[in-house]
Coordinates of C-alpha atoms and ligand atoms in Angstrom, one line a residue:
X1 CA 31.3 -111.2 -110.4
X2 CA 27.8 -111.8 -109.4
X3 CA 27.6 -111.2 -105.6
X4 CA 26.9 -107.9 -104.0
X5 CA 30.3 -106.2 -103.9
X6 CA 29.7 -102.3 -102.9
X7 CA 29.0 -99.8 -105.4
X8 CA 31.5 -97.2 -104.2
X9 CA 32.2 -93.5 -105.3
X10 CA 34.2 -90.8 -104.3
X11 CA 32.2 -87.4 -105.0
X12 CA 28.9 -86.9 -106.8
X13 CA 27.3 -88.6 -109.8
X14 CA 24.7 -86.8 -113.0
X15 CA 23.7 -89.5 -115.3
X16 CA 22.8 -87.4 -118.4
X17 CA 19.7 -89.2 -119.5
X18 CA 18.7 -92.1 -117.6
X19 CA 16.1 -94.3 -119.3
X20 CA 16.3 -97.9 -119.6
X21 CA 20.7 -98.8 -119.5
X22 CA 21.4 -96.1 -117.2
X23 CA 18.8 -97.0 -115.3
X24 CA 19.6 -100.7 -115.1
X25 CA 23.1 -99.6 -113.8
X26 CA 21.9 -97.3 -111.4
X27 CA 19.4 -99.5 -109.8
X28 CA 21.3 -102.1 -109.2
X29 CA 24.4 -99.6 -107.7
X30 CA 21.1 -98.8 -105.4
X31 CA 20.8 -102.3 -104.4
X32 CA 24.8 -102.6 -103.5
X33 CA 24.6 -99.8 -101.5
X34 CA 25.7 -96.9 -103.5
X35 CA 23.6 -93.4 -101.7
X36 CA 21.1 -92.3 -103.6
X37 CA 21.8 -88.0 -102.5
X38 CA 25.4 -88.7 -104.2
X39 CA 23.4 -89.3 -107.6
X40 CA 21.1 -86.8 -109.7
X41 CA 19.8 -88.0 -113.2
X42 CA 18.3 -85.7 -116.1
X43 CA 15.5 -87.3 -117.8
X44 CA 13.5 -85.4 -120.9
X45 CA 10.5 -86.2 -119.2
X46 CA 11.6 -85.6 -115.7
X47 CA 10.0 -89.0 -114.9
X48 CA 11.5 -90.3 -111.7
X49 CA 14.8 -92.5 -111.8
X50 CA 16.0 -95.8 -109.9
X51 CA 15.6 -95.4 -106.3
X52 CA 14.9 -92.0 -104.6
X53 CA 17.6 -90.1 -106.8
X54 CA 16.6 -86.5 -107.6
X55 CA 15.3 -86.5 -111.3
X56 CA 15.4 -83.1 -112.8
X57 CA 14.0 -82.6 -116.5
X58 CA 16.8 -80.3 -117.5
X59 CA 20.4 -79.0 -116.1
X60 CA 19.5 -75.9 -114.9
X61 CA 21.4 -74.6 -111.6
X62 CA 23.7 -77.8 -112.3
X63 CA 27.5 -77.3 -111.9
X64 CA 30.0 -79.9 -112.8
X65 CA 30.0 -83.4 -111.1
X66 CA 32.5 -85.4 -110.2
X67 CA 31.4 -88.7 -112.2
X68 CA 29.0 -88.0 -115.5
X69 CA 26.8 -90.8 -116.8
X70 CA 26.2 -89.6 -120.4
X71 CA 23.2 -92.3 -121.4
X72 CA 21.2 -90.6 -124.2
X73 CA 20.7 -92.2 -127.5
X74 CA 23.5 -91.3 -130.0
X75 CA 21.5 -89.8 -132.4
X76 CA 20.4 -87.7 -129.6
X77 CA 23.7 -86.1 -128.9
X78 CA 24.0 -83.6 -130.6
X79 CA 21.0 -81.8 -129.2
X80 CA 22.5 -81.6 -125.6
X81 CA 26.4 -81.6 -126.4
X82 CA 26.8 -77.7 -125.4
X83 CA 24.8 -78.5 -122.7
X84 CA 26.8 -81.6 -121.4
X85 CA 29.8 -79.8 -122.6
X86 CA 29.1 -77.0 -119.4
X87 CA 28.6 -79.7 -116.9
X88 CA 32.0 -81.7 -117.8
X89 CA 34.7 -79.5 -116.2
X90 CA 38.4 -80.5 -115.4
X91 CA 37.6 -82.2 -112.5
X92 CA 34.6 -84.5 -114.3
X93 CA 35.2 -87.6 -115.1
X94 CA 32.8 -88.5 -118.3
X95 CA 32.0 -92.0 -118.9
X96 CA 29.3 -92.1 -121.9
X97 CA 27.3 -95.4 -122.7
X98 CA 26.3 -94.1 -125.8
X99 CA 27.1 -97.0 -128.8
X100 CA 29.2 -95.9 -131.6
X101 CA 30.7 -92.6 -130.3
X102 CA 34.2 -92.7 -130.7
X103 CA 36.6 -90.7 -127.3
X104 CA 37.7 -88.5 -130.0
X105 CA 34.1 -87.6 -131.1
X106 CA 33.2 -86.9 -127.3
X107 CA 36.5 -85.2 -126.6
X108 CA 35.8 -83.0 -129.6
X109 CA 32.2 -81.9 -128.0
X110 CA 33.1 -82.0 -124.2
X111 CA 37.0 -80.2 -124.7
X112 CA 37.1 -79.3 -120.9
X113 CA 36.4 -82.6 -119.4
X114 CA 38.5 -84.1 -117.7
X115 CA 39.0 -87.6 -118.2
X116 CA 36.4 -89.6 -121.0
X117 CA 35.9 -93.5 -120.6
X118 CA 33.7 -95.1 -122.7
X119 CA 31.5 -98.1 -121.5
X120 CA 29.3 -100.6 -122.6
X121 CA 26.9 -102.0 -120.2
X122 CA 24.7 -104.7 -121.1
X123 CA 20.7 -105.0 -119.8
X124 CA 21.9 -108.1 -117.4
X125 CA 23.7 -105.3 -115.1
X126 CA 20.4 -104.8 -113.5
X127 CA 20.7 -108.1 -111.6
X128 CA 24.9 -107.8 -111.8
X129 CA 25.1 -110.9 -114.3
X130 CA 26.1 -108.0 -117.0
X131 CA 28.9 -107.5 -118.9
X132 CA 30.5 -103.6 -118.9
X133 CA 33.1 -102.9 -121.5
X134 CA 35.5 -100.1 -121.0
X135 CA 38.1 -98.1 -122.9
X136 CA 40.0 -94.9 -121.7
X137 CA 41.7 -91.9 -123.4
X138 CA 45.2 -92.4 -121.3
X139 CA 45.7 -93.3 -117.7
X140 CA 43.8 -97.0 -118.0
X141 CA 45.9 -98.4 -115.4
X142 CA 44.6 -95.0 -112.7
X143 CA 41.4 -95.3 -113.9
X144 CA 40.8 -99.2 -114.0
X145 CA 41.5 -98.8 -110.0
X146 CA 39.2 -96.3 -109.4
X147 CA 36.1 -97.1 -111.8
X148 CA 36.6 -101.2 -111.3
X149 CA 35.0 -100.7 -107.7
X150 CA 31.8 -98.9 -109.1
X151 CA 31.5 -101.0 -112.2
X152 CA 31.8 -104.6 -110.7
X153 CA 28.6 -104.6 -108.5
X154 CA 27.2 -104.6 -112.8
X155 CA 28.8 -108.2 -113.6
X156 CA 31.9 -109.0 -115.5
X157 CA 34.1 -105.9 -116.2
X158 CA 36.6 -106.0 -119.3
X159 CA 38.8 -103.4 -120.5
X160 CA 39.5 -103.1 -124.2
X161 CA 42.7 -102.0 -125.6
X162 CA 42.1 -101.0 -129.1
X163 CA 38.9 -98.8 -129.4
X164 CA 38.8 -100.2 -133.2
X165 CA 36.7 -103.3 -131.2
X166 CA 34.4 -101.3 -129.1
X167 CA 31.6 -101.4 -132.3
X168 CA 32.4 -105.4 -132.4
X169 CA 32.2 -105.5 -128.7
X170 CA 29.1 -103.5 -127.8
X171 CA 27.7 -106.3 -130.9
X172 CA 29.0 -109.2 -128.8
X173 CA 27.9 -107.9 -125.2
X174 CA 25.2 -104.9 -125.8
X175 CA 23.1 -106.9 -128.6
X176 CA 24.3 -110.2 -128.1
X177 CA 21.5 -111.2 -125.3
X178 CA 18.4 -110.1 -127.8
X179 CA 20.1 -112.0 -130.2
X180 CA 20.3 -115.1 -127.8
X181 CA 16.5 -114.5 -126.4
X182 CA 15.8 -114.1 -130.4
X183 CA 17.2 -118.1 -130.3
X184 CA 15.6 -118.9 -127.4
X185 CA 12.6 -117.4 -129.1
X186 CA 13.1 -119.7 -132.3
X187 CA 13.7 -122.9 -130.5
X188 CA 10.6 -122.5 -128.3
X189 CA 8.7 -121.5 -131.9
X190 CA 10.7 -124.6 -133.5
X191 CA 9.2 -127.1 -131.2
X192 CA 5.7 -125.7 -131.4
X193 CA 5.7 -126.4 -134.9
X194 CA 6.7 -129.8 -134.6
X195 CA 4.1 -130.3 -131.8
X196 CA 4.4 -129.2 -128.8
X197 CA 2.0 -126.9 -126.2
X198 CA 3.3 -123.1 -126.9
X199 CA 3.3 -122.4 -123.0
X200 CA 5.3 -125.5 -122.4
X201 CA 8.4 -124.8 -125.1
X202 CA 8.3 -121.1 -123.8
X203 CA 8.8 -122.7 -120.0
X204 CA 11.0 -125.2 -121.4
X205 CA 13.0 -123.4 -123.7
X206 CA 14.2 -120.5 -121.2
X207 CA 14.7 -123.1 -118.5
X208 CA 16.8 -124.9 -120.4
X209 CA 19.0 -121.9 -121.9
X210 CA 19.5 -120.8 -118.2
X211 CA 20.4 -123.8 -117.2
X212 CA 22.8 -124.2 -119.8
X213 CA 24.6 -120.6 -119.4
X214 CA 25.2 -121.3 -115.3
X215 CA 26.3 -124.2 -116.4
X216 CA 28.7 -122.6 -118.8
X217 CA 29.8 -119.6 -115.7
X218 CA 30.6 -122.9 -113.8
X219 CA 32.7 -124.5 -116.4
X220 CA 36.7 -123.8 -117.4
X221 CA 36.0 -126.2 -120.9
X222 CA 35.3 -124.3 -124.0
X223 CA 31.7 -123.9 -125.5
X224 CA 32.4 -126.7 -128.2
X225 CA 33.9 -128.8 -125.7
X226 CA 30.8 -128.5 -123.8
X227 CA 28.6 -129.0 -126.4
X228 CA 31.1 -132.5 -127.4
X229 CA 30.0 -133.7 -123.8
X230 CA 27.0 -133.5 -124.6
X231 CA 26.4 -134.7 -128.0
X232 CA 27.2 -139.0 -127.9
X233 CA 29.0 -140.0 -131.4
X234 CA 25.8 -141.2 -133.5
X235 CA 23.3 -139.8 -130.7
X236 CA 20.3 -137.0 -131.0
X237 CA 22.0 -134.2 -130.0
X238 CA 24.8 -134.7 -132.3
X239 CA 22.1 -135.0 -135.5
X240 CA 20.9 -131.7 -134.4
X241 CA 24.6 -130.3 -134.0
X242 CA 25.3 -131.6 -137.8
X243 CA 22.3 -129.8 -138.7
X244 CA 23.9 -126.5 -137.3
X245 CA 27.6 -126.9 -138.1
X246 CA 26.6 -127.9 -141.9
X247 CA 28.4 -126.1 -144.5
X248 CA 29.0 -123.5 -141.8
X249 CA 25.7 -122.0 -141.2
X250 CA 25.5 -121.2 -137.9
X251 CA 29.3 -119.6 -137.6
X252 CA 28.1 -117.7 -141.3
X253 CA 24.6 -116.4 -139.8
X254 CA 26.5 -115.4 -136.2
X255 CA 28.8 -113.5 -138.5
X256 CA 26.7 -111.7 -140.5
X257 CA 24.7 -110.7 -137.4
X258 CA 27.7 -109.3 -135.5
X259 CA 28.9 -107.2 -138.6
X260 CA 25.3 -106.0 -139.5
X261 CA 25.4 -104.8 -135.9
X262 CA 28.5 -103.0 -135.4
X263 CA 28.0 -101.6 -139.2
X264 CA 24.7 -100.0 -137.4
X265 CA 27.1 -98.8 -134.6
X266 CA 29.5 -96.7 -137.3
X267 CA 26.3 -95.3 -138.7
X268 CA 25.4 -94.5 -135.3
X269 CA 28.3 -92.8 -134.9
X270 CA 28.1 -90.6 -138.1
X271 CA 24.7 -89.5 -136.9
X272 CA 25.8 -88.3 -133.6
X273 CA 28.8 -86.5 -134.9
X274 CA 28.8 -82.8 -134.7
X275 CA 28.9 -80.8 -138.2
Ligands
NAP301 N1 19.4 -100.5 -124.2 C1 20.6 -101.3 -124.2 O1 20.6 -102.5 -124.1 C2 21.9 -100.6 -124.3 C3 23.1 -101.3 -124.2 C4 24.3 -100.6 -124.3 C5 24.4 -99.3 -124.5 N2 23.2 -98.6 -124.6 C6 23.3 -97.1 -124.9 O2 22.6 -96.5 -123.8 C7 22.0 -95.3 -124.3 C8 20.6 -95.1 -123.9 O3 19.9 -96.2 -124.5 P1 18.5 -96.7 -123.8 O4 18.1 -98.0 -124.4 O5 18.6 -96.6 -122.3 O6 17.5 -95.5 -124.3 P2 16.4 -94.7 -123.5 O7 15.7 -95.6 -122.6 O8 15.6 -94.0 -124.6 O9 17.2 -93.6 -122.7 C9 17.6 -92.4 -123.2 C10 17.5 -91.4 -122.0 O10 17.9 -90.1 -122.5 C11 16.9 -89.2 -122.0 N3 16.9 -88.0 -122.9 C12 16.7 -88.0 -124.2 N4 16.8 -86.7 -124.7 C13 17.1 -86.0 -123.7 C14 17.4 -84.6 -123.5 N5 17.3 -83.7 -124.5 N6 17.7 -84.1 -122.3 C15 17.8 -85.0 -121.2 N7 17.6 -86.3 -121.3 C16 17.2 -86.8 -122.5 C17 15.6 -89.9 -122.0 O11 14.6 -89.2 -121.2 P3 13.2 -89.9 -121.0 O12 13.4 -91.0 -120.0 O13 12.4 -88.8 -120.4 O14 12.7 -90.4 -122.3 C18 16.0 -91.2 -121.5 O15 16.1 -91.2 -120.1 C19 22.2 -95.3 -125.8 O16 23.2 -94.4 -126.2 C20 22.6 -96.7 -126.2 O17 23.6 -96.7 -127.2 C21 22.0 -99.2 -124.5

């Protein structure tokens, strides 16, 4: 989903710390039309939000809203729990973007809330060519309806069955596009070693990878079958693909980077549980 379908809600919105994700979600529900007087957002430093959204620096004189955005930093949770605990009444719907904490963490610090969704939004949301992962308590089907029209303005929207994933997931989606500008990075450095002008690999190297992933939205074959198409039996590409598949390499290092990442997420979590 990448064209401007319209961010729609039915009854107010708090995002509970809005720095650089929430805020990449709520600009670009700005841009498709969401209002901004439906949406206040709590930031430490009361710096302004997205858009003209009123930006408070703490809750005070805040009641319950109908949709709260819980987008502080995990280990920061603890800290405002009891606060975001008073502002998630029956009638809220929580949907926290915080990696690593588990629904039965939040449920345990906000008892009253209603209903508690998490999601994982990655940075591409800001332009809609994100991905947002979501898991429910109970009621996915309800609230799939309901939260599928706000959410797919952000990009792709996927809901995940077994929370056991989410920490492999938010690897996959949340990190995976520093780990593919970290490759982009490498390649660009790659050829600069071997030769080439630094500004013209950076140019050439993010071309090319952008290229190459429209191509891939465009396309129903699979990655390697993409890459077979490209590589001619004996050709250049293919040396370089030898190079890559050799002994397993690349699948081992793509391996090892996804479980060092959702291993950080389970840490994350233990640090954001309350004692
Ligand atoms: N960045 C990503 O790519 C990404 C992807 C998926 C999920 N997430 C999740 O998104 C969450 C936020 O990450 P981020 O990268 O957006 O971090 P961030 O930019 O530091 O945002 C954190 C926000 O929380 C606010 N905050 C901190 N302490 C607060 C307090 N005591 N009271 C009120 N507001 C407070 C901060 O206020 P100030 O603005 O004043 O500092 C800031 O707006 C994390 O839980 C992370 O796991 C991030």
């Amino acid at each position: 989903m990448t064209g401007k379908a319209l961010a729609r809600l039915d009854g107010d919105m708090l995002i509970y710390g809005c720095g650089t994700m929430a805020g990449a979600m709520l600009s670009r529900w700005l841009e498709c039309g969401l209002k901004p007087d439906l949406v206040t957002a709590i930031r430490k430093s009361g710096a302004p939000a997205a858009g003209n959204v009123t930006t408070l620096s703490d809750s005070k004189g805040l009641t319950a809203p109908s949709l709260l955005i819980l987008g502080v930093k995990p280990q920061g949770f603890p800290d405002v729990a009891a606060d975001v605990s008073r502002l998630a009444g029956p009638h809220t719907l929580v949907i926290s973007i915080m990696a690593g904490v588990s629904l039965e963490d939040l449920r345990l610090a906000l008892p009253d809330a209603g209903q508690i969704v998490r999601a994982m939004p990655n940075m591409p949301v800001a332009n809609g060519r994100g991905i947002v992962a979501l898991i429910s308590e109970r009621d996915q089907a309800t609230l799939s309806k309901q939260l599928n029209k706000l959410m797919a303005p952000l990009g792709l929207v996927e809901w995940i069955s077994t929370e056991a994933s989410f920490n492999l997931v938010t690897a996959l989606t949340g990190c995976g596009p520093a780990f593919i500008y970290r490759i982009v990075g490498a390649m660009a450095g790659a050829a600069v070693r071997l030769g080439l002008d630094p500004d013209a690999a950076d140019r050439m190297a993010r071309a090319m990878v952008a290229g190459a992933a429209l191509t891939m939205l465009d396309s129903d074959e699979t990655p390697a079958a993409m890459a077979a198409a490209v590589a001619s039996p004996g050709g250049m590409t293919q040396a370089g693909l030898d190079v890559l598949d050799s002994d397993g390499r690349l699948a081992a290092l793509m391996a090892d980077t996804l479980r060092a990442a959702r291993e950080r997420g389970r840490e994350l979590a233990a640090s954001a549980r309350m004692d």
